[in-house]
Amino acid sequence: MWYVSTRGMAPRVNFEGALFSGYASDGGLFMPEELPQLDKETLCQWSTLSYPGLVKELCTLFIGPELISRDDLNDLIDRAFSRFRHKEVIHLSRLRNGLNLLELWHGVTYAFKDLSLCCTAQFLQYFLGKREKHVTVVVGTSGDTGSAAIESVQGAKNVDIIVLLPKGHCSKIQELQMTTVLKENVHVFEVEGNSDELDEPIKAVFADVAFVKKHHLMSLNSINWSRVLVQMAHHFFAYFRCAPSLDTHPLPPVEVVVPTGGGGNLAAGCIAQKMGLPIRLVVAVNRNDIIHRTVQQGDFSLSEAVKPTLASAMDIQVPYNMERIFWLLSGSDSQVTRVLMEQFERTQSLKLPKELHSKLSEAVTSESVSDEAITQTMSRCWAENQYLLCPHSAVAVSCHYQQVNRQQPSSAPRCCLAPASAAKFPEAVLAAGLSPETPAEILALEHKETRCIPMRRGDDWTLMLRDKIEDLSRRWRGHGLNSSE
């Protein structure tokens, strides 16, 4: 399986190349050159698989046995999910009023990103061990990515991780899950800016191709193909658990409601759809509504500023995975994608071509949800089910309740993705007039020692990041790990 850049100007790479690259050298994102098509027989065979079983099948298709043998792949994925709290790894809760909620948050950091990052970290360490190499991972986070990335590689002997977190823009618990990890290979910067602003120095560092190569840099944000690959399994699992029967022709559709910020889960759903999974996608966003405006009007342009909301991990203006979706829906046309994305980067404003907009609105419908609707949804779900939703899950469930309120008979079962546990967002639970339920391991964070480096307004963030990376490289050269290169 080969991977190409959405912008078409970078050499194609295999899975290992895509895993270690993050952005392609032309600024694009890696996508499979061809998508496998799944027939009804394959889907029926997969329908009885567990979640880890689905991840194994998908990874087999997209990695290839010449890179990781099937036995090794099975071991890596079993190891990745070994610390999850639920025996199924992810779990479908069936609640009142036809609400199906797919809980993606049973990993160590109580967020869906544990799923893809645990697997990605296993793949990384597998290849690094084989090649006797070291990498420095650089991650920008709006909340959950940072803690999940740290958890997945902390203590790894051949990986250093640098995380930039937006000071005051994620929940206290999310911050503590990052700043209380004192392992030698973990380096956290606290940035006086929002998550879009802290992406700028990261993008600047990755744009210097020689620097990236010299210091073995990579990213674990959802720009990384490996994360999108694993996230495809959510959609297959949701489909198989919610479809009434696979005996009909054509197969029955299932609607999947995807709360999104950077668009990784949405891109994964669009790819699954293209492979033949009969899902209808609804993308649910908070008041930072660039994806909603793109779907509704073809208007892919920045608002004046990021609006802080209760669903803080989705307070993102630049949903970078939309580039993957534009490429996919334009028939893998890298020239069209490159022109669109370069215009967006230049002017921060883009009107989608008519044909691409109509393809997008066929593939996806969308809703934008206010903070008021988030708290109302959290209250209603508690009243009806004694079930606490996190504010991001509430963004998805709000779409479901809107349909229920309109009393429109649904033509398909609906499944809402629940990306995080309410335990991570006590502030939002209180705002909904409810009582937070906090697990003991999260309460314990309050009493742990913290460590982070401030990045203040007026500092040169790109320079600070480069200096840190060079310092880590010097240390590793001292260890003699990369001296043979």
Short mmCIF file of C-alpha atoms in Angstrom, two decimals:
data_model
loop_
_atom_site.label_atom_id
_atom_site.label_comp_id
_atom_site.label_asym_id
_atom_site.label_seq_id
_atom_site.Cartn_x
_atom_site.Cartn_y
_atom_site.Cartn_z
CA MET A 1 0.00 0.00 0.00
CA TRP A 2 1.42 3.35 -1.09
CA TYR A 3 0.59 6.81 0.29
CA VAL A 4 0.55 10.05 -1.68
CA SER A 5 0.36 13.69 -0.62
CA THR A 6 -2.99 15.45 -1.04
CA ARG A 7 -1.01 18.18 -2.86
CA GLY A 8 0.72 15.79 -5.28
CA MET A 9 4.22 17.30 -5.15
CA ALA A 10 5.90 14.92 -2.66
CA PRO A 11 7.29 11.43 -3.36
CA ARG A 12 4.95 8.57 -2.49
CA VAL A 13 5.80 6.60 0.66
CA ASN A 14 4.83 3.31 2.32
CA PHE A 15 3.03 3.12 5.70
CA GLU A 16 6.29 3.50 7.63
CA GLY A 17 7.11 6.65 5.66
CA ALA A 18 3.64 8.12 6.28
CA LEU A 19 3.83 7.22 9.99
CA PHE A 20 7.10 9.06 10.51
CA SER A 21 6.33 12.08 8.33
CA GLY A 22 3.24 13.90 9.64
CA TYR A 23 2.96 16.58 6.92
CA ALA A 24 4.28 15.65 3.48
CA SER A 25 7.24 17.73 2.23
CA ASP A 26 4.89 19.79 0.00
CA GLY A 27 2.69 20.77 2.99
CA GLY A 28 -0.01 18.21 2.14
CA LEU A 29 -1.30 15.24 4.13
CA PHE A 30 -0.76 11.59 3.27
CA MET A 31 -3.64 9.50 1.90
CA PRO A 32 -3.73 5.94 0.49
CA GLU A 33 -3.07 5.95 -3.24
CA GLU A 34 -5.99 3.54 -3.66
CA LEU A 35 -8.80 2.62 -1.27
CA PRO A 36 -9.69 -1.08 -0.92
CA GLN A 37 -13.35 -1.72 -1.77
CA LEU A 38 -15.23 -3.91 0.70
CA ASP A 39 -17.99 -6.10 -0.70
CA LYS A 40 -21.06 -7.30 1.21
CA GLU A 41 -19.42 -10.67 1.95
CA THR A 42 -16.41 -9.00 3.64
CA LEU A 43 -18.66 -6.65 5.63
CA CYS A 44 -20.75 -9.62 6.81
CA GLN A 45 -17.56 -11.44 7.90
CA TRP A 46 -16.34 -8.36 9.77
CA SER A 47 -19.72 -7.76 11.44
CA THR A 48 -19.05 -10.24 14.25
CA LEU A 49 -15.56 -8.95 15.07
CA SER A 50 -14.60 -7.20 18.30
CA TYR A 51 -13.28 -3.64 18.15
CA PRO A 52 -9.60 -4.82 18.32
CA GLY A 53 -10.47 -7.38 15.62
CA LEU A 54 -11.74 -4.59 13.32
CA VAL A 55 -8.58 -2.52 13.96
CA LYS A 56 -6.47 -5.57 13.02
CA GLU A 57 -8.37 -6.10 9.73
CA LEU A 58 -8.13 -2.42 8.75
CA CYS A 59 -4.44 -2.20 9.65
CA THR A 60 -3.72 -5.36 7.64
CA LEU A 61 -5.29 -3.70 4.57
CA PHE A 62 -3.44 -0.40 4.96
CA ILE A 63 -0.01 -1.43 6.32
CA GLY A 64 0.88 -4.61 4.43
CA PRO A 65 2.50 -7.82 5.77
CA GLU A 66 5.87 -6.95 4.19
CA LEU A 67 6.19 -4.13 6.77
CA ILE A 68 4.54 -5.76 9.81
CA SER A 69 3.67 -9.47 9.73
CA ARG A 70 0.11 -10.39 10.75
CA ASP A 71 1.33 -12.09 13.95
CA ASP A 72 3.39 -9.04 14.96
CA LEU A 73 0.49 -6.72 14.08
CA ASN A 74 -1.92 -8.73 16.27
CA ASP A 75 0.55 -8.55 19.19
CA LEU A 76 1.08 -4.78 18.78
CA ILE A 77 -2.66 -4.06 18.75
CA ASP A 78 -3.36 -6.36 21.72
CA ARG A 79 -0.59 -4.57 23.62
CA ALA A 80 -1.98 -1.16 22.61
CA PHE A 81 -5.40 -1.92 24.13
CA SER A 82 -4.16 -3.84 27.19
CA ARG A 83 -4.61 -0.90 29.60
CA PHE A 84 -8.18 -0.01 28.61
CA ARG A 85 -10.74 -0.17 31.40
CA HIS A 86 -13.56 -1.81 29.38
CA LYS A 87 -13.27 -5.42 28.23
CA GLU A 88 -14.66 -4.46 24.78
CA VAL A 89 -12.24 -1.48 24.59
CA ILE A 90 -15.11 0.70 23.29
CA HIS A 91 -18.74 0.24 24.34
CA LEU A 92 -22.17 1.01 22.86
CA SER A 93 -24.68 2.34 25.42
CA ARG A 94 -28.30 2.10 24.30
CA LEU A 95 -30.27 4.83 26.07
CA ARG A 96 -33.83 6.18 25.97
CA ASN A 97 -35.41 7.80 22.92
CA GLY A 98 -33.33 5.77 20.47
CA LEU A 99 -30.04 7.25 21.67
CA ASN A 100 -27.10 4.99 20.80
CA LEU A 101 -23.89 6.32 22.32
CA LEU A 102 -20.54 4.84 21.34
CA GLU A 103 -18.18 5.38 24.27
CA LEU A 104 -14.67 5.89 22.90
CA TRP A 105 -13.18 6.97 26.23
CA HIS A 106 -12.24 3.85 28.19
CA GLY A 107 -8.48 4.39 27.80
CA VAL A 108 -6.04 5.73 30.40
CA THR A 109 -6.70 9.45 29.70
CA TYR A 110 -10.51 9.07 29.36
CA ALA A 111 -10.62 10.32 25.73
CA PHE A 112 -10.99 8.73 22.27
CA LYS A 113 -7.46 9.72 21.30
CA ASP A 114 -6.12 6.90 23.49
CA LEU A 115 -7.47 4.45 20.87
CA SER A 116 -5.46 5.65 17.90
CA LEU A 117 -2.42 6.92 19.80
CA CYS A 118 -1.83 3.66 21.68
CA CYS A 119 -1.71 1.82 18.34
CA THR A 120 0.38 4.52 16.66
CA ALA A 121 2.93 4.45 19.51
CA GLN A 122 3.21 0.65 19.18
CA PHE A 123 3.85 0.96 15.43
CA LEU A 124 6.44 3.67 16.08
CA GLN A 125 8.35 1.67 18.64
CA TYR A 126 8.22 -1.43 16.41
CA PHE A 127 9.93 0.38 13.51
CA LEU A 128 12.34 2.33 15.76
CA GLY A 129 13.42 -0.90 17.47
CA LYS A 130 14.07 -2.52 14.08
CA ARG A 131 15.99 0.47 12.72
CA GLU A 132 17.74 1.36 16.04
CA LYS A 133 16.64 4.98 15.64
CA HIS A 134 15.35 7.79 17.84
CA VAL A 135 12.59 10.31 17.04
CA THR A 136 11.33 13.51 18.61
CA VAL A 137 7.55 13.76 18.48
CA VAL A 138 6.09 17.30 18.40
CA VAL A 139 2.41 17.68 19.28
CA GLY A 140 0.11 20.69 19.51
CA THR A 141 -3.01 20.01 21.58
CA SER A 142 -6.40 21.59 22.23
CA GLY A 143 -6.81 19.29 25.21
CA ASP A 144 -6.92 15.51 24.76
CA THR A 145 -4.26 14.79 22.11
CA GLY A 146 -1.39 15.92 24.34
CA SER A 147 -2.23 13.71 27.33
CA ALA A 148 -3.01 10.69 25.14
CA ALA A 149 0.23 11.15 23.15
CA ILE A 150 2.26 11.48 26.37
CA GLU A 151 0.59 8.39 27.83
CA SER A 152 1.31 6.37 24.70
CA VAL A 153 5.10 7.05 24.64
CA GLN A 154 6.10 8.07 28.18
CA GLY A 155 9.24 6.21 29.25
CA ALA A 156 9.92 4.89 25.70
CA LYS A 157 13.68 4.69 25.29
CA ASN A 158 13.83 5.82 21.65
CA VAL A 159 11.17 8.57 21.66
CA ASP A 160 11.18 12.10 23.09
CA ILE A 161 7.87 13.97 23.08
CA ILE A 162 7.34 17.75 23.07
CA VAL A 163 3.76 18.95 23.71
CA LEU A 164 2.48 22.52 23.30
CA LEU A 165 -0.69 23.13 25.30
CA PRO A 166 -2.81 26.33 25.22
CA LYS A 167 -2.70 27.88 28.71
CA GLY A 168 -6.21 28.42 30.09
CA HIS A 169 -7.90 26.95 27.00
CA CYS A 170 -8.25 23.35 28.17
CA SER A 171 -9.77 21.95 31.36
CA LYS A 172 -7.72 21.78 34.57
CA ILE A 173 -7.77 17.98 34.43
CA GLN A 174 -6.51 17.94 30.84
CA GLU A 175 -3.61 20.24 31.82
CA LEU A 176 -2.71 18.11 34.84
CA GLN A 177 -2.74 14.91 32.77
CA MET A 178 0.13 16.50 30.78
CA THR A 179 2.07 18.52 33.34
CA THR A 180 2.20 15.79 36.03
CA VAL A 181 4.08 13.30 33.82
CA LEU A 182 7.70 13.76 34.93
CA LYS A 183 9.32 11.09 32.76
CA GLU A 184 12.66 12.15 31.23
CA ASN A 185 11.38 11.86 27.65
CA VAL A 186 8.34 14.17 28.19
CA HIS A 187 8.65 17.96 27.60
CA VAL A 188 5.58 20.20 27.99
CA PHE A 189 5.32 23.85 26.91
CA GLU A 190 2.46 25.99 28.25
CA VAL A 191 1.64 28.54 25.53
CA GLU A 192 -0.02 31.91 26.08
CA GLY A 193 -2.30 31.43 23.08
CA ASN A 194 -5.09 29.25 21.69
CA SER A 195 -4.68 25.91 19.90
CA ASP A 196 -4.63 27.47 16.42
CA GLU A 197 -1.89 29.93 17.48
CA LEU A 198 0.30 27.21 18.95
CA ASP A 199 0.02 25.23 15.68
CA GLU A 200 1.94 28.06 13.92
CA PRO A 201 5.42 27.36 15.38
CA ILE A 202 4.88 23.63 14.84
CA LYS A 203 3.98 24.17 11.19
CA ALA A 204 6.99 26.52 10.81
CA VAL A 205 9.37 23.89 12.23
CA PHE A 206 7.95 21.12 10.00
CA ALA A 207 8.21 23.37 6.93
CA ASP A 208 12.03 23.27 7.30
CA VAL A 209 12.53 19.88 5.61
CA ALA A 210 16.29 19.71 6.30
CA PHE A 211 15.72 20.44 10.01
CA VAL A 212 12.98 17.79 10.24
CA LYS A 213 15.25 15.20 8.62
CA LYS A 214 18.31 16.08 10.67
CA HIS A 215 16.46 15.85 14.01
CA HIS A 216 14.12 12.92 13.15
CA LEU A 217 10.96 14.94 13.86
CA MET A 218 7.43 13.67 13.57
CA SER A 219 3.95 14.65 14.71
CA LEU A 220 1.20 12.64 16.38
CA ASN A 221 -1.62 15.12 15.73
CA SER A 222 -4.47 13.81 13.61
CA ILE A 223 -2.47 14.93 10.58
CA ASN A 224 -0.75 11.56 11.13
CA TRP A 225 -2.28 8.96 8.82
CA SER A 226 -1.91 6.17 11.40
CA ARG A 227 -4.39 7.91 13.70
CA VAL A 228 -6.99 8.35 10.96
CA LEU A 229 -6.55 4.68 10.02
CA VAL A 230 -7.32 3.40 13.54
CA GLN A 231 -10.23 5.85 13.89
CA MET A 232 -11.92 4.25 10.87
CA ALA A 233 -12.68 1.30 13.15
CA HIS A 234 -15.10 3.45 15.23
CA HIS A 235 -17.34 3.79 12.18
CA PHE A 236 -17.30 0.08 11.32
CA PHE A 237 -18.03 -0.87 14.94
CA ALA A 238 -20.87 1.70 15.13
CA TYR A 239 -22.34 0.35 11.89
CA PHE A 240 -22.23 -3.32 12.86
CA ARG A 241 -23.68 -2.70 16.34
CA CYS A 242 -26.52 -0.47 15.11
CA ALA A 243 -27.52 -1.92 11.71
CA PRO A 244 -30.80 -3.86 12.07
CA SER A 245 -29.72 -6.74 9.78
CA LEU A 246 -27.14 -7.42 7.09
CA ASP A 247 -29.47 -9.78 5.21
CA THR A 248 -31.07 -7.09 3.06
CA HIS A 249 -29.93 -5.81 -0.32
CA PRO A 250 -28.65 -3.14 -0.43
CA LEU A 251 -27.28 -3.12 3.13
CA PRO A 252 -29.25 -0.81 5.47
CA PRO A 253 -27.74 2.61 6.26
CA VAL A 254 -26.73 3.80 9.76
CA GLU A 255 -26.33 7.47 10.62
CA VAL A 256 -23.15 8.30 12.56
CA VAL A 257 -23.01 11.66 14.36
CA VAL A 258 -19.40 12.83 14.65
CA PRO A 259 -18.53 15.69 17.04
CA THR A 260 -15.44 17.25 15.53
CA GLY A 261 -12.71 19.88 15.88
CA GLY A 262 -9.70 18.99 13.70
CA GLY A 263 -11.79 16.62 11.57
CA GLY A 264 -9.82 13.38 12.07
CA ASN A 265 -12.85 11.25 13.00
CA LEU A 266 -14.79 12.85 10.15
CA ALA A 267 -12.04 12.08 7.60
CA ALA A 268 -11.97 8.49 8.92
CA GLY A 269 -15.74 8.25 8.38
CA CYS A 270 -15.53 9.65 4.84
CA ILE A 271 -12.86 7.06 3.96
CA ALA A 272 -14.93 4.22 5.47
CA GLN A 273 -17.90 5.45 3.41
CA LYS A 274 -15.79 5.46 0.22
CA MET A 275 -14.68 1.89 0.99
CA GLY A 276 -18.31 0.77 0.91
CA LEU A 277 -19.53 1.10 4.52
CA PRO A 278 -23.16 2.31 4.23
CA ILE A 279 -23.01 5.10 6.81
CA ARG A 280 -24.50 8.58 6.61
CA LEU A 281 -22.30 11.11 8.35
CA VAL A 282 -23.53 14.04 10.42
CA VAL A 283 -20.75 16.36 11.56
CA ALA A 284 -21.54 18.22 14.77
CA VAL A 285 -19.50 21.28 15.77
CA ASN A 286 -19.71 23.89 18.50
CA ARG A 287 -19.83 27.63 17.80
CA ASN A 288 -16.48 27.36 15.98
CA ASP A 289 -18.40 26.41 12.88
CA ILE A 290 -16.05 26.47 9.89
CA ILE A 291 -16.90 22.85 8.97
CA HIS A 292 -20.65 23.56 9.31
CA ARG A 293 -20.34 26.63 7.03
CA THR A 294 -18.30 24.58 4.55
CA VAL A 295 -20.93 21.82 4.38
CA GLN A 296 -23.89 24.22 4.24
CA GLN A 297 -22.54 27.02 2.01
CA GLY A 298 -19.15 25.92 0.68
CA ASP A 299 -17.61 28.68 2.82
CA PHE A 300 -14.24 27.40 4.12
CA SER A 301 -12.99 30.59 5.75
CA LEU A 302 -11.79 31.63 9.16
CA SER A 303 -13.96 33.57 11.60
CA GLU A 304 -12.41 36.61 13.23
CA ALA A 305 -11.42 34.64 16.33
CA VAL A 306 -11.78 31.29 18.07
CA LYS A 307 -14.84 31.38 20.34
CA PRO A 308 -14.23 29.73 23.73
CA THR A 309 -16.97 27.12 24.37
CA LEU A 310 -17.79 24.40 26.91
CA ALA A 311 -16.61 21.83 24.31
CA SER A 312 -13.10 23.29 24.51
CA ALA A 313 -11.24 20.49 22.67
CA MET A 314 -13.28 21.44 19.59
CA ASP A 315 -12.44 25.16 19.79
CA ILE A 316 -10.53 24.98 16.52
CA GLN A 317 -10.65 27.32 13.54
CA VAL A 318 -8.44 25.38 11.15
CA PRO A 319 -9.72 21.79 10.79
CA TYR A 320 -6.69 20.46 8.92
CA ASN A 321 -8.24 17.10 8.04
CA MET A 322 -10.72 18.82 5.72
CA GLU A 323 -7.83 18.78 3.22
CA ARG A 324 -8.04 14.97 3.20
CA ILE A 325 -11.80 15.16 2.63
CA PHE A 326 -11.46 17.69 -0.23
CA TRP A 327 -8.89 15.40 -1.88
CA LEU A 328 -11.08 12.32 -1.43
CA LEU A 329 -14.24 13.96 -2.75
CA SER A 330 -12.49 15.63 -5.70
CA GLY A 331 -11.58 12.15 -6.98
CA SER A 332 -8.03 12.24 -5.56
CA ASP A 333 -7.30 15.40 -7.55
CA SER A 334 -4.12 16.73 -5.95
CA GLN A 335 -3.92 19.73 -8.28
CA VAL A 336 -7.37 20.97 -7.25
CA THR A 337 -6.58 20.30 -3.58
CA ARG A 338 -3.21 22.10 -3.77
CA VAL A 339 -4.72 25.21 -5.38
CA LEU A 340 -7.55 25.31 -2.81
CA MET A 341 -5.30 24.83 0.23
CA GLU A 342 -2.64 27.28 -0.96
CA GLN A 343 -5.37 29.89 -1.49
CA PHE A 344 -6.73 29.18 1.99
CA GLU A 345 -3.26 29.51 3.54
CA ARG A 346 -2.72 32.79 1.70
CA THR A 347 -6.10 34.46 2.30
CA GLN A 348 -7.66 32.35 5.12
CA SER A 349 -10.79 32.33 3.00
CA LEU A 350 -12.07 29.91 0.39
CA LYS A 351 -15.25 29.32 -1.57
CA LEU A 352 -15.45 25.66 -2.58
CA PRO A 353 -15.96 24.94 -6.29
CA LYS A 354 -19.62 24.07 -6.92
CA GLU A 355 -18.97 20.42 -7.81
CA LEU A 356 -16.82 19.79 -4.72
CA HIS A 357 -19.38 21.51 -2.46
CA SER A 358 -22.21 19.36 -3.83
CA LYS A 359 -20.12 16.17 -3.30
CA LEU A 360 -19.41 17.28 0.30
CA SER A 361 -23.07 17.95 1.05
CA GLU A 362 -23.97 14.53 -0.38
CA ALA A 363 -21.40 12.80 1.86
CA VAL A 364 -22.03 14.78 5.06
CA THR A 365 -24.75 16.85 6.76
CA SER A 366 -23.91 19.20 9.61
CA GLU A 367 -25.10 21.02 12.73
CA SER A 368 -23.59 23.77 14.89
CA VAL A 369 -24.45 23.61 18.61
CA SER A 370 -24.44 26.47 21.15
CA ASP A 371 -23.21 26.27 24.76
CA GLU A 372 -26.83 26.59 25.86
CA ALA A 373 -27.79 23.56 23.76
CA ILE A 374 -24.79 21.66 25.20
CA THR A 375 -25.90 22.20 28.82
CA GLN A 376 -29.57 21.48 27.97
CA THR A 377 -28.50 18.22 26.30
CA MET A 378 -26.36 17.22 29.29
CA SER A 379 -29.31 17.94 31.64
CA ARG A 380 -31.81 16.03 29.50
CA CYS A 381 -29.56 13.00 29.12
CA TRP A 382 -29.08 12.91 32.90
CA ALA A 383 -32.82 13.32 33.56
CA GLU A 384 -33.77 10.54 31.11
CA ASN A 385 -30.92 8.09 31.71
CA GLN A 386 -28.90 9.12 34.81
CA TYR A 387 -26.02 9.30 32.33
CA LEU A 388 -23.43 12.10 32.43
CA LEU A 389 -22.29 13.32 29.01
CA CYS A 390 -19.08 15.23 28.42
CA PRO A 391 -19.71 18.55 26.58
CA HIS A 392 -18.20 17.18 23.32
CA SER A 393 -20.46 14.11 23.39
CA ALA A 394 -23.35 16.49 24.15
CA VAL A 395 -22.64 18.32 20.86
CA ALA A 396 -23.41 15.04 19.03
CA VAL A 397 -26.35 14.07 21.24
CA SER A 398 -27.87 17.54 20.77
CA CYS A 399 -28.27 16.67 17.05
CA HIS A 400 -30.06 13.45 18.03
CA TYR A 401 -32.44 15.27 20.40
CA GLN A 402 -33.22 17.87 17.70
CA GLN A 403 -34.42 15.03 15.47
CA VAL A 404 -36.40 13.45 18.33
CA ASN A 405 -38.04 16.82 19.12
CA ARG A 406 -39.08 17.25 15.48
CA GLN A 407 -40.74 13.83 15.79
CA GLN A 408 -39.38 12.89 12.41
CA PRO A 409 -39.34 9.11 12.05
CA SER A 410 -35.69 8.25 11.41
CA SER A 411 -35.06 6.37 8.19
CA ALA A 412 -31.95 4.80 9.76
CA PRO A 413 -30.64 3.96 13.24
CA ARG A 414 -28.41 6.74 14.59
CA CYS A 415 -25.18 6.36 16.57
CA CYS A 416 -23.53 9.31 18.35
CA LEU A 417 -19.78 9.13 18.97
CA ALA A 418 -18.85 10.02 22.57
CA PRO A 419 -15.22 11.18 22.45
CA ALA A 420 -14.53 11.78 26.15
CA SER A 421 -15.73 11.01 29.65
CA ALA A 422 -17.64 13.65 31.61
CA ALA A 423 -15.08 13.06 34.39
CA LYS A 424 -12.59 15.25 32.45
CA PHE A 425 -14.94 18.25 32.33
CA PRO A 426 -16.33 18.96 35.83
CA GLU A 427 -16.64 22.67 34.95
CA ALA A 428 -19.07 21.87 32.12
CA VAL A 429 -20.98 19.35 34.27
CA LEU A 430 -21.47 22.06 36.92
CA ALA A 431 -22.53 24.56 34.22
CA ALA A 432 -25.30 22.09 33.28
CA GLY A 433 -26.51 22.12 36.91
CA LEU A 434 -25.28 18.57 37.52
CA SER A 435 -22.86 16.97 39.99
CA PRO A 436 -19.49 15.82 38.63
CA GLU A 437 -18.41 12.21 39.29
CA THR A 438 -14.62 12.12 39.44
CA PRO A 439 -12.65 8.84 39.50
CA ALA A 440 -9.96 8.50 42.17
CA GLU A 441 -7.05 8.50 39.68
CA ILE A 442 -8.19 11.88 38.32
CA LEU A 443 -8.63 13.34 41.82
CA ALA A 444 -5.07 12.22 42.62
CA LEU A 445 -3.68 14.49 39.86
CA GLU A 446 -4.35 17.56 42.04
CA HIS A 447 -1.67 16.47 44.50
CA LYS A 448 1.06 15.55 42.04
CA GLU A 449 4.14 17.59 41.21
CA THR A 450 3.89 19.45 37.87
CA ARG A 451 6.49 20.47 35.29
CA CYS A 452 6.16 22.69 32.20
CA ILE A 453 8.01 25.46 30.31
CA PRO A 454 6.14 28.74 29.69
CA MET A 455 5.90 30.19 26.14
CA ARG A 456 4.85 33.80 26.69
CA ARG A 457 3.41 36.41 24.33
CA GLY A 458 6.37 38.23 22.84
CA ASP A 459 8.64 35.16 22.98
CA ASP A 460 9.81 33.68 19.68
CA TRP A 461 7.92 30.39 19.94
CA THR A 462 9.43 28.88 16.80
CA LEU A 463 12.95 29.60 18.07
CA MET A 464 12.14 28.14 21.51
CA LEU A 465 10.82 24.99 19.87
CA ARG A 466 13.85 24.66 17.56
CA ASP A 467 16.23 25.17 20.51
CA LYS A 468 14.51 22.44 22.51
CA ILE A 469 14.64 20.02 19.57
CA GLU A 470 18.35 20.73 19.00
CA ASP A 471 19.03 20.21 22.71
CA LEU A 472 17.30 16.78 22.63
CA SER A 473 19.26 15.80 19.51
CA ARG A 474 22.54 16.72 21.20
CA ARG A 475 21.59 14.59 24.19
CA TRP A 476 20.78 11.63 21.97
CA ARG A 477 23.99 11.99 20.00
CA GLY A 478 25.69 11.87 23.38
CA HIS A 479 23.92 8.54 23.97
CA GLY A 480 25.40 7.44 20.63
CA LEU A 481 22.04 6.18 19.37
CA ASN A 482 22.07 7.90 15.99
CA SER A 483 25.83 8.06 15.58
CA SER A 484 25.86 5.51 12.78
CA GLU A 485 23.84 7.81 10.50
#
